[in-house]
Short mmCIF file of C-alpha atoms and ligand atoms in Angstrom, two decimals:
data_model
loop_
_atom_site.label_atom_id
_atom_site.label_comp_id
_atom_site.label_asym_id
_atom_site.label_seq_id
_atom_site.Cartn_x
_atom_site.Cartn_y
_atom_site.Cartn_z
CA UNK U 1 -52.55 -31.71 27.49
CA UNK U 2 -49.84 -32.53 24.99
CA UNK U 3 -52.42 -33.62 22.37
CA UNK U 4 -54.20 -30.32 22.80
CA UNK U 5 -51.03 -28.45 22.11
CA UNK U 6 -50.36 -30.53 19.07
CA UNK U 7 -53.80 -29.71 17.71
CA UNK U 8 -53.14 -26.04 18.17
CA UNK U 9 -49.83 -26.27 16.34
CA UNK U 10 -50.35 -28.47 13.29
CA UNK U 11 -46.99 -27.45 11.86
CA UNK U 12 -45.31 -28.86 14.90
CA UNK U 13 -46.88 -32.25 14.31
CA UNK U 14 -45.10 -32.68 11.03
CA UNK U 15 -41.90 -31.46 12.59
CA UNK U 16 -42.37 -33.92 15.40
CA UNK U 17 -42.99 -36.70 12.92
CA UNK U 18 -40.00 -35.73 10.91
CA UNK U 19 -37.63 -36.06 13.81
CA UNK U 20 -39.11 -39.24 15.20
CA UNK U 21 -39.20 -41.04 11.82
CA UNK U 22 -36.31 -43.40 10.92
CA UNK U 23 -33.49 -41.45 9.30
CA UNK U 24 -34.04 -42.23 5.62
CA UNK U 25 -31.89 -40.46 3.07
CA UNK U 26 -34.76 -38.13 2.09
CA UNK U 27 -35.38 -37.29 5.73
CA UNK U 28 -31.72 -36.61 6.25
CA UNK U 29 -31.81 -34.24 3.29
CA UNK U 30 -34.86 -32.43 4.69
CA UNK U 31 -33.11 -32.18 8.02
CA UNK U 32 -30.04 -30.64 6.42
CA UNK U 33 -32.20 -28.26 4.40
CA UNK U 34 -33.95 -27.19 7.57
CA UNK U 35 -30.59 -26.69 9.27
CA UNK U 36 -29.20 -24.61 6.38
CA UNK U 37 -32.40 -22.58 6.23
CA UNK U 38 -32.23 -21.90 9.94
CA UNK U 39 -28.58 -20.93 9.69
CA UNK U 40 -29.22 -18.48 6.86
CA UNK U 41 -32.25 -17.07 8.60
CA UNK U 42 -30.22 -16.49 11.73
CA UNK U 43 -27.38 -14.77 9.90
CA UNK U 44 -29.70 -12.54 7.86
CA UNK U 45 -31.67 -11.60 10.94
CA UNK U 46 -28.43 -10.71 12.73
CA UNK U 47 -27.35 -8.35 10.01
CA UNK U 48 -30.77 -6.72 9.79
CA UNK U 49 -31.15 -6.17 13.50
CA UNK U 50 -27.59 -5.01 14.15
CA UNK U 51 -28.30 -2.89 17.18
CA UNK U 52 -31.40 -4.61 18.46
CA UNK U 53 -30.52 -7.07 21.15
CA UNK U 54 -32.67 -10.07 20.65
CA UNK U 55 -33.06 -13.38 22.43
CA UNK U 56 -33.87 -16.19 20.14
CA UNK U 57 -36.92 -17.80 21.67
CA UNK U 58 -36.99 -21.39 20.60
CA UNK U 59 -39.05 -22.65 23.51
CA UNK U 60 -41.84 -23.80 21.19
CA UNK U 61 -39.48 -25.98 19.21
CA UNK U 62 -37.81 -27.29 22.35
CA UNK U 63 -41.09 -28.80 23.45
CA UNK U 64 -40.56 -31.64 21.03
CA UNK U 65 -37.63 -32.61 23.34
CA UNK U 66 -35.92 -34.21 20.33
CA UNK U 67 -32.22 -34.31 20.88
CA UNK U 68 -31.59 -33.70 17.19
CA UNK U 69 -33.63 -30.49 17.22
CA UNK U 70 -31.96 -29.34 20.35
CA UNK U 71 -28.57 -29.96 18.88
CA UNK U 72 -29.51 -28.20 15.64
CA UNK U 73 -30.92 -25.21 17.45
CA UNK U 74 -27.94 -25.03 19.76
CA UNK U 75 -25.70 -25.02 16.71
CA UNK U 76 -27.73 -22.21 15.14
CA UNK U 77 -27.71 -20.09 18.28
CA UNK U 78 -23.98 -20.66 18.63
CA UNK U 79 -23.42 -19.53 15.07
CA UNK U 80 -25.73 -16.55 15.50
CA UNK U 81 -23.81 -15.38 18.53
CA UNK U 82 -20.50 -15.86 16.81
CA UNK U 83 -21.46 -14.07 13.59
CA UNK U 84 -22.45 -10.78 15.31
CA UNK U 85 -19.68 -8.43 14.11
CA UNK U 86 -17.74 -6.97 17.02
CA UNK U 87 -17.78 -3.42 15.53
CA UNK U 88 -21.55 -3.18 15.68
CA UNK U 89 -21.52 -3.68 19.40
CA UNK U 90 -18.85 -1.09 20.35
CA UNK U 91 -19.92 2.61 19.91
CA UNK U 92 -18.30 4.75 17.18
CA UNK U 93 -14.95 6.32 18.09
CA UNK U 94 -15.51 9.67 19.77
CA UNK U 95 -13.10 12.25 18.39
CA UNK U 96 -12.91 16.01 17.83
CA UNK U 97 -14.36 15.79 14.34
CA UNK U 98 -18.01 16.38 15.20
CA UNK U 99 -17.06 19.35 17.39
CA UNK U 100 -14.88 20.89 14.70
CA UNK U 101 -17.38 20.51 11.88
CA UNK U 102 -19.32 23.78 11.54
CA UNK U 103 -23.11 23.48 11.08
CA UNK U 104 -24.70 24.24 7.73
CA UNK U 105 -25.02 28.03 7.23
CA UNK U 106 -28.81 27.70 7.15
CA UNK U 107 -29.26 26.34 10.69
CA UNK U 108 -32.23 27.04 12.96
CA UNK U 109 -30.53 28.54 15.99
CA UNK U 110 -31.97 31.80 17.30
CA UNK U 111 -29.67 34.85 17.33
CA UNK U 112 -29.24 34.43 21.07
CA UNK U 113 -28.30 30.75 20.76
CA UNK U 114 -26.02 31.43 17.80
CA UNK U 115 -24.10 34.22 19.54
CA UNK U 116 -23.71 32.22 22.75
CA UNK U 117 -22.30 29.26 20.86
CA UNK U 118 -20.03 31.39 18.65
CA UNK U 119 -18.61 33.35 21.59
CA UNK U 120 -16.74 30.32 22.97
CA UNK U 121 -12.98 30.64 22.70
CA UNK U 122 -10.38 28.02 23.65
CA UNK U 123 -8.11 28.94 26.55
CA UNK U 124 -5.42 26.62 25.17
CA UNK U 125 -4.03 28.61 22.24
CA UNK U 126 -2.25 25.78 20.41
CA UNK U 127 -4.46 23.70 18.13
CA UNK U 128 -4.08 19.92 18.69
CA UNK U 129 -4.86 19.31 15.00
CA UNK U 130 -3.79 20.46 11.56
CA UNK U 131 -5.34 23.88 11.01
CA UNK U 132 -5.06 25.89 7.80
CA UNK U 133 -6.28 29.41 8.57
CA UNK U 134 -9.12 30.58 6.35
CA UNK U 135 -10.55 33.99 5.51
CA UNK U 136 -14.28 34.45 6.01
CA UNK U 137 -15.78 36.61 3.25
CA UNK U 138 -19.05 37.93 4.66
CA UNK U 139 -21.43 39.48 2.14
CA UNK U 140 -24.07 41.83 3.59
CA UNK U 141 -26.52 42.28 0.72
CA UNK U 142 -30.09 43.24 -0.08
CA UNK U 143 -30.74 40.56 -2.66
CA UNK U 144 -28.36 38.29 -4.56
CA UNK U 145 -24.62 38.92 -4.85
CA UNK U 146 -24.86 40.64 -8.24
CA UNK U 147 -21.11 40.63 -8.91
CA UNK U 148 -20.86 36.92 -8.03
CA UNK U 149 -19.36 35.91 -11.44
CA UNK U 150 -16.34 38.12 -10.73
CA UNK U 151 -15.93 36.72 -7.21
CA UNK U 152 -16.20 33.18 -8.63
CA UNK U 153 -13.11 33.88 -10.73
CA UNK U 154 -11.38 35.43 -7.73
CA UNK U 155 -11.95 32.36 -5.52
CA UNK U 156 -11.20 29.77 -8.23
CA UNK U 157 -8.39 27.38 -7.31
CA UNK U 158 -8.23 28.46 -3.67
CA UNK U 159 -10.50 25.91 -2.01
CA UNK U 160 -9.80 25.36 1.66
CA UNK U 161 -8.46 28.89 2.19
CA UNK U 162 -11.74 30.76 2.42
CA UNK U 163 -15.37 30.49 3.57
CA UNK U 164 -18.30 32.52 2.26
CA UNK U 165 -21.33 33.77 4.19
CA UNK U 166 -24.21 35.75 2.71
CA UNK U 167 -26.69 37.77 4.79
CA UNK U 168 -29.39 38.61 2.27
CA UNK U 169 -31.84 40.89 4.01
CA UNK U 170 -34.48 40.95 1.32
CA UNK U 171 -36.20 37.68 2.08
CA UNK U 172 -38.56 38.10 -0.88
CA UNK U 173 -35.65 38.22 -3.34
CA UNK U 174 -35.30 34.83 -4.94
CA UNK U 175 -31.71 33.99 -4.30
CA UNK U 176 -31.35 31.08 -6.66
CA UNK U 177 -27.70 30.21 -6.87
CA UNK U 178 -26.47 27.51 -9.26
CA UNK U 179 -25.27 24.36 -7.51
CA UNK U 180 -21.72 24.67 -8.83
CA UNK U 181 -21.34 28.22 -7.49
CA UNK U 182 -19.12 29.03 -4.49
CA UNK U 183 -22.13 30.96 -3.15
CA UNK U 184 -24.41 27.90 -3.25
CA UNK U 185 -25.91 27.16 0.18
CA UNK U 186 -23.90 29.92 1.87
CA UNK U 187 -26.86 32.11 2.92
CA UNK U 188 -27.22 32.39 6.67
CA UNK U 189 -30.54 32.91 8.50
CA UNK U 190 -31.12 36.60 7.71
CA UNK U 191 -33.40 39.37 8.92
CA UNK U 192 -34.52 42.75 7.61
CA UNK U 193 -31.88 45.47 7.40
CA UNK U 194 -32.64 49.18 6.99
CA UNK U 195 -30.06 51.69 5.89
CA UNK U 196 -28.42 53.37 8.90
CA UNK U 197 -30.46 51.46 11.48
CA UNK U 198 -29.17 49.41 14.38
CA UNK U 199 -30.46 46.22 12.73
CA UNK U 200 -27.55 46.68 10.29
CA UNK U 201 -25.16 46.03 13.20
CA UNK U 202 -27.24 43.04 14.24
CA UNK U 203 -26.80 41.64 10.72
CA UNK U 204 -23.03 42.19 10.94
CA UNK U 205 -22.92 40.40 14.30
CA UNK U 206 -25.00 37.58 12.81
CA UNK U 207 -22.47 37.21 9.97
CA UNK U 208 -19.53 37.26 12.39
CA UNK U 209 -21.15 34.71 14.69
CA UNK U 210 -21.89 32.31 11.83
CA UNK U 211 -18.36 32.64 10.52
CA UNK U 212 -16.91 32.07 14.02
CA UNK U 213 -18.57 28.64 14.17
CA UNK U 214 -15.85 27.48 11.77
CA UNK U 215 -12.68 27.21 13.86
CA UNK U 216 -10.56 27.51 10.70
CA UNK U 217 -11.72 31.04 10.02
CA UNK U 218 -8.99 33.41 11.22
CA UNK U 219 -9.77 36.74 9.50
CA UNK U 220 -13.22 38.20 8.84
CA UNK U 221 -13.99 40.68 6.08
CA UNK U 222 -17.32 42.42 5.55
CA UNK U 223 -18.33 43.12 1.94
CA UNK U 224 -21.39 44.41 0.13
CA UNK U 225 -22.91 43.33 -3.18
CA UNK U 226 -21.24 46.41 -4.71
CA UNK U 227 -17.70 45.41 -3.66
CA UNK U 228 -15.00 44.02 -5.94
CA UNK U 229 -11.54 42.65 -5.14
CA UNK U 230 -8.57 44.75 -6.29
CA UNK U 231 -5.92 42.01 -6.11
CA UNK U 232 -5.81 38.26 -6.69
CA UNK U 233 -6.63 35.78 -3.95
CA UNK U 234 -3.07 34.96 -2.95
CA UNK U 235 -2.22 38.64 -2.44
CA UNK U 236 -5.38 39.23 -0.39
CA UNK U 237 -4.83 36.08 1.67
CA UNK U 238 -1.19 36.84 2.46
CA UNK U 239 -1.97 40.45 3.34
CA UNK U 240 -4.75 39.54 5.77
CA UNK U 241 -3.33 36.40 7.40
CA UNK U 242 0.00 38.10 8.15
CA UNK U 243 -1.46 41.38 9.41
CA UNK U 244 -0.77 42.28 13.03
CA UNK U 245 -3.62 44.78 12.98
CA UNK U 246 -7.35 44.92 12.50
CA UNK U 247 -8.82 47.17 9.85
CA UNK U 248 -11.66 49.06 11.49
CA UNK U 249 -11.62 52.64 10.27
CA UNK U 250 -11.80 55.06 13.18
CA UNK U 251 -11.42 58.83 13.45
CA UNK U 252 -12.70 61.73 15.52
CA UNK U 253 -14.71 64.29 13.54
CA UNK U 254 -16.12 67.63 14.65
CA UNK U 255 -19.41 68.86 13.17
CA UNK U 256 -22.91 67.55 12.52
CA UNK U 257 -21.96 64.26 10.77
CA UNK U 258 -19.32 63.43 13.42
CA UNK U 259 -19.62 64.39 17.07
CA UNK U 260 -22.98 65.96 16.21
CA UNK U 261 -24.49 62.47 16.14
CA UNK U 262 -23.44 61.76 19.73
CA UNK U 263 -26.14 61.74 22.38
CA UNK U 264 -25.27 62.76 25.98
CA UNK U 265 -27.55 59.91 27.10
CA UNK U 266 -24.74 57.52 26.14
CA UNK U 267 -22.58 58.76 29.02
CA UNK U 268 -20.93 57.38 31.05
CA UNK U 269 -20.60 54.25 28.87
CA UNK U 270 -19.43 56.44 25.95
CA UNK U 271 -18.19 60.00 26.46
CA UNK U 272 -18.09 62.55 23.65
CA UNK U 273 -14.26 62.34 23.48
CA UNK U 274 -14.56 58.61 22.87
CA UNK U 275 -17.08 59.00 20.05
CA UNK U 276 -15.60 57.82 16.71
CA UNK U 277 -16.66 57.58 13.11
CA UNK U 278 -15.56 55.21 10.34
CA UNK U 279 -16.52 53.08 7.39
CA UNK U 280 -18.85 50.19 8.04
CA UNK U 281 -16.72 47.86 5.86
CA UNK U 282 -14.30 46.26 8.31
CA UNK U 283 -11.74 43.48 8.45
CA UNK U 284 -10.77 41.89 11.78
CA UNK U 285 -9.16 38.86 13.37
CA UNK U 286 -10.80 36.09 15.37
CA UNK U 287 -10.10 37.58 18.80
CA UNK U 288 -11.76 40.89 17.95
CA UNK U 289 -14.67 39.16 16.19
CA UNK U 290 -15.42 37.24 19.40
CA UNK U 291 -15.29 40.48 21.42
CA UNK U 292 -17.66 42.19 18.99
CA UNK U 293 -20.34 39.51 19.09
CA UNK U 294 -20.01 39.19 22.88
CA UNK U 295 -20.42 42.90 23.60
CA UNK U 296 -23.70 43.72 25.32
CA UNK U 297 -22.87 46.92 27.16
CA UNK U 298 -21.91 49.18 24.24
CA UNK U 299 -24.30 47.58 21.82
CA UNK U 300 -27.29 48.22 24.08
CA UNK U 301 -26.31 51.89 24.43
CA UNK U 302 -26.16 52.25 20.65
CA UNK U 303 -29.37 50.27 20.33
CA UNK U 304 -31.16 52.67 22.68
CA UNK U 305 -29.61 56.03 21.74
CA UNK U 306 -28.22 55.74 18.20
CA UNK U 307 -30.93 54.65 15.80
CA UNK U 308 -32.08 56.36 12.61
CA UNK U 309 -30.28 59.66 11.83
CA UNK U 310 -27.39 58.65 14.10
CA UNK U 311 -26.24 55.94 11.63
CA UNK U 312 -25.04 53.38 14.16
CA UNK U 313 -23.16 51.38 11.52
CA UNK U 314 -20.72 54.29 11.10
CA UNK U 315 -20.12 54.75 14.84
CA UNK U 316 -20.63 51.60 16.87
CA UNK U 317 -17.58 49.59 15.76
CA UNK U 318 -15.17 52.58 15.49
CA UNK U 319 -16.14 53.73 18.99
CA UNK U 320 -16.19 50.28 20.59
CA UNK U 321 -12.95 49.05 19.00
CA UNK U 322 -11.04 52.28 19.68
CA UNK U 323 -12.11 52.43 23.30
CA UNK U 324 -11.27 48.82 24.22
CA UNK U 325 -8.98 47.33 21.53
CA UNK U 326 -7.49 50.50 20.02
CA UNK U 327 -3.79 49.63 20.13
CA UNK U 328 -4.21 46.67 17.74
CA UNK U 329 -6.27 48.61 15.21
CA UNK U 330 -4.86 50.15 12.03
CA UNK U 331 -7.70 52.69 12.19
CA UNK U 332 -8.10 52.48 8.41
CA UNK U 333 -10.39 50.54 6.07
CA UNK U 334 -9.33 48.13 3.32
CA UNK U 335 -12.32 49.04 1.16
CA UNK U 336 -11.78 51.94 -1.21
CA UNK U 337 -14.70 54.30 -1.80
CA UNK U 338 -15.11 57.72 -3.41
CA UNK U 339 -16.98 60.39 -1.45
CA UNK U 340 -15.74 63.23 -3.69
CA UNK U 341 -19.17 63.97 -5.14
CA UNK U 342 -20.63 64.70 -1.71
CA UNK U 343 -24.05 63.72 -0.39
CA UNK U 344 -25.02 60.75 1.74
CA UNK U 345 -23.96 58.13 -0.83
CA UNK U 346 -20.55 57.52 -2.44
CA UNK U 347 -19.91 57.48 -6.19
CA UNK U 348 -21.41 54.50 -8.01
CA UNK U 349 -19.28 53.05 -10.79
CA UNK U 350 -21.08 51.78 -13.83
CA UNK U 351 -20.09 50.30 -17.19
CA UNK U 352 -18.12 53.20 -18.69
CA UNK U 353 -16.13 53.84 -15.50
CA UNK U 354 -14.44 50.46 -15.70
CA UNK U 355 -11.19 50.82 -17.64
CA UNK U 356 -7.69 49.41 -17.15
CA UNK U 357 -6.43 52.86 -16.07
CA UNK U 358 -9.21 53.24 -13.52
CA UNK U 359 -8.55 49.84 -11.90
CA UNK U 360 -4.79 50.45 -11.90
CA UNK U 361 -5.39 53.75 -10.11
CA UNK U 362 -7.52 52.01 -7.46
CA UNK U 363 -4.77 49.44 -6.91
CA UNK U 364 -1.95 51.97 -6.46
CA UNK U 365 -3.62 55.01 -4.99
CA UNK U 366 -1.15 55.90 -2.19
CA UNK U 367 1.21 54.34 0.31
CA UNK U 368 0.05 52.96 3.62
CA UNK U 369 1.49 51.55 6.79
CA UNK U 370 1.31 47.76 7.07
CA UNK U 371 2.72 45.99 10.16
CA UNK U 372 4.61 49.17 10.99
CA UNK U 373 6.22 49.56 7.55
CA UNK U 374 5.39 51.42 4.34
CA UNK U 375 3.47 49.30 1.86
CA UNK U 376 2.11 50.19 -1.60
CA UNK U 377 -1.17 48.36 -0.95
CA UNK U 378 -3.77 50.41 0.92
CA UNK U 379 -7.00 48.84 -0.27
CA UNK U 380 -7.80 45.24 -1.10
CA UNK U 381 -11.41 45.93 -2.12
CA UNK U 382 -13.39 48.74 -3.73
CA UNK U 383 -17.00 49.89 -4.02
CA UNK U 384 -19.59 50.84 -5.26
CA UNK U 385 -19.92 48.92 -8.51
CA UNK U 386 -23.30 48.38 -10.15
CA UNK U 387 -24.38 45.21 -11.96
CA UNK U 388 -23.90 47.13 -15.26
CA UNK U 389 -20.16 47.16 -14.59
CA UNK U 390 -19.96 43.36 -14.43
CA UNK U 391 -19.30 42.65 -18.13
CA UNK U 392 -16.34 45.01 -18.31
CA UNK U 393 -15.01 43.84 -14.95
CA UNK U 394 -15.08 40.24 -16.13
CA UNK U 395 -13.16 41.20 -19.25
CA UNK U 396 -10.50 43.39 -17.61
CA UNK U 397 -10.04 42.41 -13.96
CA UNK U 398 -8.96 38.72 -14.06
CA UNK U 399 -6.04 39.52 -16.39
CA UNK U 400 -5.02 42.78 -14.76
CA UNK U 401 -5.17 41.34 -11.25
CA UNK U 402 -3.58 38.00 -12.25
CA UNK U 403 -6.35 35.78 -11.04
CA UNK U 404 -5.55 32.09 -10.78
CA UNK U 405 -7.19 31.03 -14.09
C1 NAG H 501 -38.54 -32.03 28.06
O1 NAG H 501 -37.26 -32.18 28.66
C2 NAG H 501 -37.16 -31.51 29.93
C3 NAG H 501 -35.76 -31.68 30.42
O2 NAG H 501 -34.82 -31.34 29.41
C4 NAG H 501 -38.20 -32.08 30.88
O3 NAG H 501 -38.11 -31.34 32.11
C5 NAG H 501 -39.55 -31.97 30.31
O4 NAG H 501 -40.50 -32.60 31.13
C6 NAG H 501 -39.63 -32.62 28.93
N1 NAG H 501 -40.92 -32.36 28.32
C7 NAG H 501 -41.59 -33.33 27.66
C8 NAG H 501 -42.89 -32.86 27.13
O5 NAG H 501 -41.16 -34.43 27.49
C1 NAG H 502 -37.32 30.84 -7.07
O1 NAG H 502 -36.63 30.20 -8.13
C2 NAG H 502 -36.93 28.84 -8.26
C3 NAG H 502 -36.05 28.24 -9.34
O2 NAG H 502 -35.57 29.19 -10.23
C4 NAG H 502 -38.42 28.66 -8.53
O3 NAG H 502 -38.72 27.30 -8.62
C5 NAG H 502 -39.22 29.29 -7.41
O4 NAG H 502 -40.60 29.24 -7.69
C6 NAG H 502 -38.82 30.74 -7.22
N1 NAG H 502 -39.49 31.30 -6.05
C7 NAG H 502 -40.07 32.50 -6.03
C8 NAG H 502 -40.70 32.92 -4.73
O5 NAG H 502 -40.08 33.24 -7.00
C1 NAG H 503 -5.11 53.53 16.18
O1 NAG H 503 -5.70 54.29 17.18
C2 NAG H 503 -5.46 53.82 18.49
C3 NAG H 503 -6.27 54.65 19.46
O2 NAG H 503 -6.22 55.97 19.15
C4 NAG H 503 -3.96 53.85 18.79
O3 NAG H 503 -3.71 53.34 20.07
C5 NAG H 503 -3.25 53.02 17.75
O4 NAG H 503 -1.85 53.10 17.93
C6 NAG H 503 -3.59 53.48 16.36
N1 NAG H 503 -3.03 52.56 15.40
C7 NAG H 503 -2.04 52.88 14.56
C8 NAG H 503 -1.55 51.80 13.65
O5 NAG H 503 -1.57 53.98 14.50
C1 NAG H 504 -2.57 42.89 20.18
O1 NAG H 504 -1.65 42.15 19.36
C2 NAG H 504 -0.63 41.51 20.06
C3 NAG H 504 0.25 40.83 19.05
O2 NAG H 504 0.27 41.47 17.84
C4 NAG H 504 -1.23 40.50 21.02
O3 NAG H 504 -0.22 39.91 21.80
C5 NAG H 504 -2.23 41.20 21.96
O4 NAG H 504 -2.85 40.28 22.77
C6 NAG H 504 -3.25 41.96 21.15
N1 NAG H 504 -4.11 42.72 22.05
C7 NAG H 504 -5.42 42.72 21.95
C8 NAG H 504 -6.15 43.58 22.94
O5 NAG H 504 -6.02 42.09 21.10
C1 NAG H 505 -1.14 37.37 -7.73
O1 NAG H 505 -0.73 38.65 -8.10
C2 NAG H 505 0.62 38.93 -7.82
C3 NAG H 505 0.87 40.38 -8.20
O2 NAG H 505 -0.06 41.21 -7.59
C4 NAG H 505 1.52 37.97 -8.59
O3 NAG H 505 2.87 38.22 -8.27
C5 NAG H 505 1.15 36.54 -8.24
O4 NAG H 505 1.89 35.65 -9.05
C6 NAG H 505 -0.33 36.31 -8.45
N1 NAG H 505 -0.66 35.01 -7.93
C7 NAG H 505 -1.19 34.04 -8.69
C8 NAG H 505 -1.49 32.76 -8.00
O5 NAG H 505 -1.43 34.21 -9.85
#
């Protein structure tokens, strides 16, 4: 039986011979070499198979029943057990970090999953960690953010105080953003948006929900590709973070472009006296943002009875916010726009419109109420600027508005 085994394992024969031979110096050397080899092999194997629990099976070798081998192997197994680093056996420390880290903007959650996740709000209001409030700048655009070079200068030197989100509805537009841009990798999963349609509100909710996933975001401002800042970052940041109010424009308007767009089918969820109008370009705090994305009742009424010529984007938020969260709303917008020329679209500013005097006028147009007191700043942003205005804006604005250069 034993002979048979030995024939099947020729390598074992030599091993057997080695250990049974008188301990000459050369044999002793071979023995030590074998020991060192085994030791190294064991250690290397341990490091390679960190998490794999393995039982060293030396039964074949043990068959030789040589005390020396047994001793050597015992020594190796002892060393192997000892050299397993403790840290690899205990699981990684479980902290808040993974929960607080927002996912990449381009995730693959469905709208329903995204909104459910984003609608969670802590009942404990004090944060058990260092939290620097950030402002979420949400760009609702057709293609690329054409005035991005101006915004780059605006954001420069203010890392950690803002986050950017871009909903670019034109999926065919090649939004190639350079890697060193603040807009790089900030596009969220986007869908088609048509002017005046309810899917515009869905895009706004999508932007809000994505921005809510970052617990640091405290204020949320909606901008278009035609918007520019009117003040430097520190002025905008201070104004928004310290505001006790939301900036959702809301007013009651008689006539065809106001109450005329109301449908009696919306009653009793929305009565005609509760119908409001206002600019689509809002600014709001975290609490209101969570209410907006969580609303199903009012949104479904607008979805069903205010599509197309009703222009839901001008009525949904003003009506919803005024009805339920009215007392905390300033009822005005922070985005300046000129409707003086009439028609369905506001004035578009191009190259020759951009002068120092013009920008100064936009910055100091009138006096407004801010936290219950008079303040000379009414608008923090302005539209509509075309891409042709970019060169002049880049030359004039950073100096005039004292950007952090
Ligand atoms: C090897 O030793 C074990 C006891 O340690 C013994 O039971 C076994 O019979 C031995 N085998 C041979 C082949 O000598
Ligand atoms: C978008 O731009 C990248 C790089 O500029 C280019 O490789 C890619 O082919 C473009 N895609 C389309 C659809 O034009
Ligand atoms: C905005 O309108 C609401 C509802 O009409 C009102 O309660 C609130 O006081 C107004 N806000 C300001 C700042 O006047
Ligand atoms: C309105 O703001 C006050 C503090 O400014 C806050 O205590 C209150 O909860 C807010 N109300 C709503 C409905 O958000
Ligand atoms: C921002 O502009 C204000 C004036 O509007 C100025 O007082 C302030 O120093 C500027 N901030 C920076 C960081 O340049």
